[in-house]
XYZ file of C-alpha atoms in Angstrom:
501
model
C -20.084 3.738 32.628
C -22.485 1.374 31.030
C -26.435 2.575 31.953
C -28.329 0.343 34.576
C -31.708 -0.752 34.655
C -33.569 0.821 37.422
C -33.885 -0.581 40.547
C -37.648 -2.869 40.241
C -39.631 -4.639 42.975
C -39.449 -8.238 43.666
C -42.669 -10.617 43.880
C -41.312 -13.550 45.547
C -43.391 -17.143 45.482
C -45.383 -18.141 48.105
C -43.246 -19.600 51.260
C -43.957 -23.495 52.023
C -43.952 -23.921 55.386
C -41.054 -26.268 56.280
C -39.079 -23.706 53.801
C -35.868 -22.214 55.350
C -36.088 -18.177 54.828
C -32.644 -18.157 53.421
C -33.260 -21.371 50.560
C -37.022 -19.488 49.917
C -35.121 -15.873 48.774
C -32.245 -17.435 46.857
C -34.677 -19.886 44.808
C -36.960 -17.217 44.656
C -34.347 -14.929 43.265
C -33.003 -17.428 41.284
C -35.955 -18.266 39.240
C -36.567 -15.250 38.555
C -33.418 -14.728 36.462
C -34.294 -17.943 35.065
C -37.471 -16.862 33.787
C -36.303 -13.661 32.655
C -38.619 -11.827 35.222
C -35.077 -10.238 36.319
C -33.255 -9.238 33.355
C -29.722 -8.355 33.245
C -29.001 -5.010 34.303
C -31.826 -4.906 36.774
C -31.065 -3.351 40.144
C -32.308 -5.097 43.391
C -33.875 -3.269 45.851
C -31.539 -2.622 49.179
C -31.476 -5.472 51.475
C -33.258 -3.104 54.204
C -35.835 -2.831 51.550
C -36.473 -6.192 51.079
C -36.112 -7.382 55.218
C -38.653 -4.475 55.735
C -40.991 -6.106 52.895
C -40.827 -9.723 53.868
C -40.142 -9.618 57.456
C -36.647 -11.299 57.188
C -33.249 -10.474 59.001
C -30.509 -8.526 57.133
C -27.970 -11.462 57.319
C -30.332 -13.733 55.675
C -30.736 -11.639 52.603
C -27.102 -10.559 52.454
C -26.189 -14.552 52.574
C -28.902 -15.763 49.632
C -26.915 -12.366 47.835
C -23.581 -13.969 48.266
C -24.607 -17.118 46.983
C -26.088 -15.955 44.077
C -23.162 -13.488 43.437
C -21.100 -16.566 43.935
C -22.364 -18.275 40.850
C -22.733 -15.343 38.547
C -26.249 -14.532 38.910
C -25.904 -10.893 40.286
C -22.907 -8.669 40.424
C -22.188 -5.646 42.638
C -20.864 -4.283 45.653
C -21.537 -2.591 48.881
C -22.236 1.349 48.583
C -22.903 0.594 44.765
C -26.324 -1.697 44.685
C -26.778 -5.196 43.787
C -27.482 -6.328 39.614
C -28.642 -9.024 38.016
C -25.538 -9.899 35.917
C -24.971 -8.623 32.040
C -23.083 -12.045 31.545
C -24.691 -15.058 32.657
C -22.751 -18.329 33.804
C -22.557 -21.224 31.249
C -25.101 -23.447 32.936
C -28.223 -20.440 33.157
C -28.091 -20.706 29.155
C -28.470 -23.771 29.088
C -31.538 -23.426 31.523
C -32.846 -20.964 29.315
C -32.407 -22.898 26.130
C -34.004 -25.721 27.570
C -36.681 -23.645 28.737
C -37.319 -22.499 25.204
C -37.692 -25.322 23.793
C -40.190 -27.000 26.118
C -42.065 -23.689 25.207
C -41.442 -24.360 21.218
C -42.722 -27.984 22.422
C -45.581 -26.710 24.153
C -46.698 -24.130 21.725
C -47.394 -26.974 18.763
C -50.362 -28.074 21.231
C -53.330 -26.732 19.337
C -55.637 -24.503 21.767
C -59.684 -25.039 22.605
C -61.062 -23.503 19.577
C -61.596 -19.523 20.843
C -65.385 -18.631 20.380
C -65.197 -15.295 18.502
C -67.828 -12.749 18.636
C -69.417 -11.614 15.405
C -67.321 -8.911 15.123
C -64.360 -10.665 16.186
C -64.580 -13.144 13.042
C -65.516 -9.785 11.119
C -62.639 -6.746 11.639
C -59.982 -6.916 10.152
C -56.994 -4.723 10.960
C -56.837 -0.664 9.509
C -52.975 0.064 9.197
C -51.485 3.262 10.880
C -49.523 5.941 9.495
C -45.909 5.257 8.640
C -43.680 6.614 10.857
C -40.094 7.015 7.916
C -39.859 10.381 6.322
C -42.059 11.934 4.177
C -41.287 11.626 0.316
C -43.070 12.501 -3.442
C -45.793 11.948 -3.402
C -47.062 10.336 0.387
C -50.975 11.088 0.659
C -52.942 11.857 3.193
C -50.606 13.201 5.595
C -50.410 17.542 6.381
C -46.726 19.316 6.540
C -46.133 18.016 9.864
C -42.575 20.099 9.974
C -43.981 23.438 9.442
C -46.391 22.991 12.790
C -45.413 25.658 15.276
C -44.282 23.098 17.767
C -42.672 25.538 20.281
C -46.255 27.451 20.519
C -47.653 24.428 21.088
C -45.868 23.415 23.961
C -45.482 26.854 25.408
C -49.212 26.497 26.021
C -49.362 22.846 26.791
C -46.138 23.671 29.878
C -48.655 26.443 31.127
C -51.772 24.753 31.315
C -50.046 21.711 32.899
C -48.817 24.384 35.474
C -51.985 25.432 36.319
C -53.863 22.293 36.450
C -56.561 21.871 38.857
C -57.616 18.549 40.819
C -60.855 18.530 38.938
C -58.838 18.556 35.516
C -56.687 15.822 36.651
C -59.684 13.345 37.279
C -61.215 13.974 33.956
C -64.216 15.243 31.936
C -67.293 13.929 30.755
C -67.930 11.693 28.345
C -69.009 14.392 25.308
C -65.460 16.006 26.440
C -64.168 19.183 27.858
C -66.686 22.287 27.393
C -64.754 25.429 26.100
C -63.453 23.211 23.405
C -67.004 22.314 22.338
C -67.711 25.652 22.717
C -64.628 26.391 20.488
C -65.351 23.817 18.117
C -68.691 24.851 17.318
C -68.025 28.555 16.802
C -65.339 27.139 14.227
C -67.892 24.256 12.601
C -70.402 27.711 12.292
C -68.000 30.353 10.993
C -65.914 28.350 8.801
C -68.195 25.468 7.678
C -71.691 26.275 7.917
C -72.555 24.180 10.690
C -75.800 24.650 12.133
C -75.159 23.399 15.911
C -74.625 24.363 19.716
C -72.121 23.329 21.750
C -74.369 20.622 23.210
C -74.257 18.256 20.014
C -70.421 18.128 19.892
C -68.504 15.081 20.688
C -64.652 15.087 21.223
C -63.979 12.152 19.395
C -60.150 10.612 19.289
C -61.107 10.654 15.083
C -63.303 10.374 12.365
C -62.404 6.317 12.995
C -64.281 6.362 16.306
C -67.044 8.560 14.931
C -67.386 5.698 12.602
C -67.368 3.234 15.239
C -69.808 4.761 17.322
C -72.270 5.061 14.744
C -72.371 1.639 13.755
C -72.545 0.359 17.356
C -75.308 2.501 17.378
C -76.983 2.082 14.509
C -76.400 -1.218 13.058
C -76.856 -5.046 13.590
C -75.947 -7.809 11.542
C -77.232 -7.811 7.938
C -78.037 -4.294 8.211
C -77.735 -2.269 4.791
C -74.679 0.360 4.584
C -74.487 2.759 1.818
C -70.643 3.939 0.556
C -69.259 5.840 -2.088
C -67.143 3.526 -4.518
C -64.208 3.837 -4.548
C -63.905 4.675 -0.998
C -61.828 5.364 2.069
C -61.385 1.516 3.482
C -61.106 2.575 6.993
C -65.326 2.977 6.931
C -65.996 -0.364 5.183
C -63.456 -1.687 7.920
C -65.996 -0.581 10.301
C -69.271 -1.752 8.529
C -67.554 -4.851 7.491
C -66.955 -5.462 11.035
C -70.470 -5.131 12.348
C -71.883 -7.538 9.985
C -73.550 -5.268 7.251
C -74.117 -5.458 3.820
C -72.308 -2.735 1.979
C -74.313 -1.598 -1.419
C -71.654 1.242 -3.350
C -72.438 4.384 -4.346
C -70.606 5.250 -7.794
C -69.073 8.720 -8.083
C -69.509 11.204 -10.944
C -68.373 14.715 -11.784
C -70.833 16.105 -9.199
C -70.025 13.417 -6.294
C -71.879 10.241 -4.597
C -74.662 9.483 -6.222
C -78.498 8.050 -5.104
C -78.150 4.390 -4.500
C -80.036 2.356 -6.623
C -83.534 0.787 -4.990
C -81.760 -1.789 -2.544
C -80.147 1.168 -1.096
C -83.569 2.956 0.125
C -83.098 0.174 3.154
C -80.472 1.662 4.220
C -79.839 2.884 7.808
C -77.012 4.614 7.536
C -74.554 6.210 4.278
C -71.123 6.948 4.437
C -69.765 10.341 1.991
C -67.323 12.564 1.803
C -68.805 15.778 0.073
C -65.813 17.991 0.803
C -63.578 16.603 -1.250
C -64.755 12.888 -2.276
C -61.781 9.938 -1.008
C -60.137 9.388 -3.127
C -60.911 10.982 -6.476
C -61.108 14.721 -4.849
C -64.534 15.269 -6.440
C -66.994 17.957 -4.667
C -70.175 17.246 -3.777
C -72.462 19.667 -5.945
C -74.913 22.241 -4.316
C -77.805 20.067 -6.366
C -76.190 16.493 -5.469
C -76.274 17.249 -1.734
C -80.110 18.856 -1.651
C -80.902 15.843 -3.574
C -78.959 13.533 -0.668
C -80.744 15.363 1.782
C -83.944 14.495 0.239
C -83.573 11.366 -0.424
C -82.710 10.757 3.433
C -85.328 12.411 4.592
C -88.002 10.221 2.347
C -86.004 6.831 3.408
C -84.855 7.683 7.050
C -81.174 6.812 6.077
C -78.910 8.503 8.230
C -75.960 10.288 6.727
C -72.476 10.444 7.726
C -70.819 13.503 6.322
C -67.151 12.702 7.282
C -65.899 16.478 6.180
C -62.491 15.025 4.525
C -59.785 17.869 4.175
C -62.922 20.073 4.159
C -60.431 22.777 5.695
C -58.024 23.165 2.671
C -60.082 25.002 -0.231
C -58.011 26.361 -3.185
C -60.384 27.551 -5.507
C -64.437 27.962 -6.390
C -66.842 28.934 -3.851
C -67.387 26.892 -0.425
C -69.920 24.361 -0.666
C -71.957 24.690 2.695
C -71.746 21.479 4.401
C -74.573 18.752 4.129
C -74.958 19.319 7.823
C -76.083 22.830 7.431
C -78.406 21.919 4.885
C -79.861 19.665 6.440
C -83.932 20.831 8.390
C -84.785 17.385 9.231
C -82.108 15.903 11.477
C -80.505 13.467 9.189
C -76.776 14.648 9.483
C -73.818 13.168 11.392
C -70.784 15.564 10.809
C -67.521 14.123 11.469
C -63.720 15.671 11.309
C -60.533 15.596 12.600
C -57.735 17.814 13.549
C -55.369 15.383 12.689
C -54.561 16.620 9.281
C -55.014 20.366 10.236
C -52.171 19.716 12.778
C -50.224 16.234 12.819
C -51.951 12.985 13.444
C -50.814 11.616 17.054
C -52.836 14.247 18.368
C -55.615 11.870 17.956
C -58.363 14.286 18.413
C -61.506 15.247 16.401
C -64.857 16.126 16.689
C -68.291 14.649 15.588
C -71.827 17.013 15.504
C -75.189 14.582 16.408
C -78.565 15.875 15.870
C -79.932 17.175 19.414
C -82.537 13.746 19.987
C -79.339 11.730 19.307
C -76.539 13.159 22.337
C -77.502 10.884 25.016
C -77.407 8.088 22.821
C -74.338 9.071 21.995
C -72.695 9.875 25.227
C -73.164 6.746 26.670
C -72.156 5.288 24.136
C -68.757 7.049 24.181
C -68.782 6.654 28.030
C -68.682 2.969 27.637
C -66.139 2.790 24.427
C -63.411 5.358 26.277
C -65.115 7.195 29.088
C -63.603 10.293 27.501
C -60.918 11.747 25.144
C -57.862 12.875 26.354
C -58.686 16.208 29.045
C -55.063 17.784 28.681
C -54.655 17.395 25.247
C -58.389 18.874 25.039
C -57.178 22.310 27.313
C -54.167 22.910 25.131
C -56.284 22.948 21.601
C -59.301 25.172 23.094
C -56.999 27.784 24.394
C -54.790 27.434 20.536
C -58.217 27.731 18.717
C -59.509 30.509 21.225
C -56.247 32.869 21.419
C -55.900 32.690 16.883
C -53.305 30.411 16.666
C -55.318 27.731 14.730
C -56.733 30.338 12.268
C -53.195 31.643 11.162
C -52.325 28.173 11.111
C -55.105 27.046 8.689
C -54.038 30.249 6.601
C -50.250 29.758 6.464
C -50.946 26.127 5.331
C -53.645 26.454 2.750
C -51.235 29.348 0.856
C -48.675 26.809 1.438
C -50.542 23.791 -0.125
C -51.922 25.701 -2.661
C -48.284 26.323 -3.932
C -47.032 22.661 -3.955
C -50.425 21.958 -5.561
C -49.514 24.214 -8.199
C -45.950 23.345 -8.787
C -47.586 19.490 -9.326
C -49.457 20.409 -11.853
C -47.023 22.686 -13.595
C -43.798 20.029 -13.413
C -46.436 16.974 -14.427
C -47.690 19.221 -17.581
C -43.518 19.602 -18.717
C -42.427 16.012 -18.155
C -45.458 13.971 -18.024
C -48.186 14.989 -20.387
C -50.036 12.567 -22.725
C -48.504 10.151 -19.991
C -50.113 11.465 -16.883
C -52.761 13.819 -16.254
C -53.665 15.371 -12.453
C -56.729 15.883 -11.597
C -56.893 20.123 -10.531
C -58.812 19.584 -7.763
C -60.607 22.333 -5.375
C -59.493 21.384 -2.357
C -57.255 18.672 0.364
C -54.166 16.821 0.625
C -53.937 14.648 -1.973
C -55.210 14.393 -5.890
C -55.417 11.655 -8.582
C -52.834 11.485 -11.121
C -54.413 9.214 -14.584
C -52.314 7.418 -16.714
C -52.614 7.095 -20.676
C -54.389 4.291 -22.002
C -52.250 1.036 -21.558
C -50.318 1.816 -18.881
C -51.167 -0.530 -15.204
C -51.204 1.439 -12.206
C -49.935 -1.199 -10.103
C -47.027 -1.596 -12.352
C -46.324 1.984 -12.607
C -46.125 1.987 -8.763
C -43.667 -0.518 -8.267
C -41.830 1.344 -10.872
C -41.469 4.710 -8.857
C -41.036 2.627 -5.590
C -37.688 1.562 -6.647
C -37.049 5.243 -7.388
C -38.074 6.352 -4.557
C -41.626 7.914 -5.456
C -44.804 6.584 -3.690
C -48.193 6.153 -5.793
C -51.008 4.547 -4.356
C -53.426 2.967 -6.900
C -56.550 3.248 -7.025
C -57.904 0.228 -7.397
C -57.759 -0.715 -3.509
C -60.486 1.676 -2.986
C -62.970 -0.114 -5.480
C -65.380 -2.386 -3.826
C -67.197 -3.239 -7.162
C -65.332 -4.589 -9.932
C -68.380 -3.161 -11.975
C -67.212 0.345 -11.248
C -63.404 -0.355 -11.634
C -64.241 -2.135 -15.065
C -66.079 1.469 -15.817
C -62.463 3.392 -15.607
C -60.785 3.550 -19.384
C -57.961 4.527 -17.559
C -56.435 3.190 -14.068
C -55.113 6.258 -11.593
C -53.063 6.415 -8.365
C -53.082 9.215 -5.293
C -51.022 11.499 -5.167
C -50.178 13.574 -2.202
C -48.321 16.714 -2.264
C -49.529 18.621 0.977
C -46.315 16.697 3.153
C -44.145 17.245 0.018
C -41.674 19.988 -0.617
C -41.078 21.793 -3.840
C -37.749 20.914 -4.180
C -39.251 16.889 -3.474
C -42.178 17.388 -5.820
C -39.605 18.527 -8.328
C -37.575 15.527 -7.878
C -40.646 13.207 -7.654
C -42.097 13.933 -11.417
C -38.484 13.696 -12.924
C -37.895 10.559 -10.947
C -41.484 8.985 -12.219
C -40.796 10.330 -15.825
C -37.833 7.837 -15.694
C -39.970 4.987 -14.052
C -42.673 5.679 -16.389
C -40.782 5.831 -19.618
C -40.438 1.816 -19.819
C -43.936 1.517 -19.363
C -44.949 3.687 -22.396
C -42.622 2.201 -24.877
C -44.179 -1.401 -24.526
């Protein structure tokens, strides 16, 4: 049996008063279907339903029925429920056609001109994850298939069991305490975060952290330092609040000191973990002399700790945050690529004059993240299950790191060299002299092998013109072996073309 639509209320026009009851419910009806309010399938309520609603007599509503069932506009039966029909007659589609094209007519009337905000001329839209398989060599996403799902919702079933009133009407705006409490235990043990509980913010993502600084901190014309290249969904944000962006190039020991114009500043944007997107770390010596330099200035920095979690080798770095003495730190992260992305939840630390600021701030934006989704990760965190997790994965990524490099060094050298970086998702594969990036990625597209160049995360052609040779990202973290495998013999054939001319 085909599936219905369920049954949906009616909101019937007002009644004119010399207007029959009978005429009122079948043109009422009627319209509907011919507006596509009613769409075929839909179930009508019962006609006790609707003479309890509108204060009508049975036999008037089972009459305007008949008529309409009469000319094809609803089908059914007694016992069975009444339908708005799946075939319409002849002359409704011609209604409807009509009615679309006095819509095409009307739409080619050109609108009041719309008076924007600032920021709505400014932002521009940040595109979302993909939602197709995973393939060689898709960055920035985690193994999403080897999350322990069924853990995940044992605990989540549970907690929604035992759900209280007060967790059902929400949390405040800095979000739900034992996860703060959780959080900063992990930002101290594992990260060297100097913080309490207190100066933790359940963000929905290092996006909104982002977003709530700048309403925050900047106004139009402002000054925004960024490393170049960078991630784009930052300078999405500063672009959007009006500032002026002034890049920060990148050596071998991370973001450098802006030059002069910079020492306006209010606010800089890194990534010392594991630099986006070249995979550089931040030196012990770079970041004391970032610290310094913010404390002379009063720019505040951002520290967005980018796949800070997944270290291969060398020693950990101890984050800028926890080297900081003079309050000049926002941390930012995200659990997103610890466990998969839609659970849209994160964290970011403010220095302790700064949380009130913030919280009504975040109170406005969202009143609060998501509670439930909040209960499940403090009790996964608290009972071990994100520290085995964070294990398991790194040993796993650390493996299809190394069979990268090994396959790219058999098929691919003196074509492509990969960067062996210390730590994250993703790394940055550099081609030979000669050889476009942009060219090589269409190449492996068409056989099936993504490569992201790098030259959409420039901002200064100065600094792209400074590369001798042009790179792409490679991810490997969401890639299997047995894909990775596949992925360098499949780009060995895309990139042979290229090398011969």
């Amino acid at each position: 049996m085909a599936k219905r639509s369920p049954l949906t209320e009616i909101l019937l026009p007002p009644r004119a008063e010399d207007e029959s009851a009978y005429k009122w419910l079948y043109s009422g009806l009627r319209q509907q279907i011919l507006e596509g309010k009613l769409r075929p399938g839909t179930r009508l309520p019962a006609t006790r339903d609707l003479a309890r609603e509108y204060g009508l007599s049975r036999g008037t509503i089972v009459s305007a029925f008949d008529e309409l069932k009469s000319e094809g506009y609803v089908e059914g039966s007694i016992g069975s429920g009444t339908f708005v029909s799946k075939v319409l007659p002849e002359d409704l589609l011609e209604v409807r056609r009509e009615a679309s094209r006095n819509a095409a007519k009307s739409k080619k009337q050109q609108p009041a001109q719309r008076r924007l905000s600032v920021y709505g001329t400014s932002v521009r839209a940040f595109p979302n994850f993909s939602s197709r398989a995973s393939r060689a060599f898709r960055p920035n996403l985690p193994a999403v298939d080897e999350f322990p799902v069924t853990l995940w919702a044992q605990i989540a079933n549970r907690r929604l069991r035992r759900a209280s009133m007060m967790q059902l009407i929400g949390c405040e705006a800095m979000g739900y305490g034992p996860l703060r409490e959780s959080i900063a235990a992990y930002l101290t043990r594992s990260r060297g975060v100097v913080c309490s509980a207190q100066q933790v913010i359940v963000v929905s993502g290092v996006q909104e952290a982002l977003d709530l600084a700048a309403r925050l901190f900047l106004n139009r014309g402002d000054t925004v330092c960024m490393e170049d290249p960078g991630y784009i969904g930052a300078a999405r944000v500063f672009e959007a609040a009006g500032a002026r962006v002034i890049p920060l190039a990148i050596d071998e020991h991370g973001a450098r000191l802006p030059p002069r114009a910079g020492h306006r500043a209010k606010l800089a944007y890194i990534t010392p973990a594991h630099q986006a997107p070249l995979g550089v770390t931040m030196s012990l010596a770079r970041r004391l002399e970032m610290l310094e330099w913010a404390r002379k200035t009063g720019v505040l920095l951002f520290e967005d700790d980018y796949d800070g979690e997944y270290r291969y080798s060398g020693r950990t770095v101890p984050s800028l945050q926890g080297l900081d003495r003079n309050g000049m730190v926002l941390f930012a992260g995200s659990f997103s690529k610890v466990f998969f992305p839609a659970l849209r939840l994160g964290y970011l630390i403010v220095p302790e004059d700064l949380v009130e600021r913030f919280a009504a701030a975040k109170s406005i934006l969202n009143r609060h993240a998501p509670l439930f989704e909040q209960i499940v990760l403090s009790e996964f965190i608290d009972a071990g299950h994100f520290g085995r997790h964070l294990r398991r994965m790194r040993e796993l990524y650390a493996e299809r790191l190394g069979v990268l490099l090994e396959e790219s060094r058999k098929r691919l050298a003196g074509v492509l060299e990969i960067s062996e970086i210390e730590a994250g998702l993703q790394t940055v594969g550099w081609f030979a002299k000669g050889i476009n990036a942009s060219e090589a990625a269409k190449a492996a597209s068409a056989r099936g092998v993504d490569l992201i160049p790098l030259t959409g995360f420039y901002r200064s052609q100065q600094e792209q013109s400074r590369r001798t040779r042009e790179g792409v990202q490679m991810g490997f973290a969401a890639v299997s072996t047995r894909e990775i495998r596949r992925g360098i013999e499949e780009l060995a054939c895309a990139l042979e073309p290229l090398t011969r001319s």
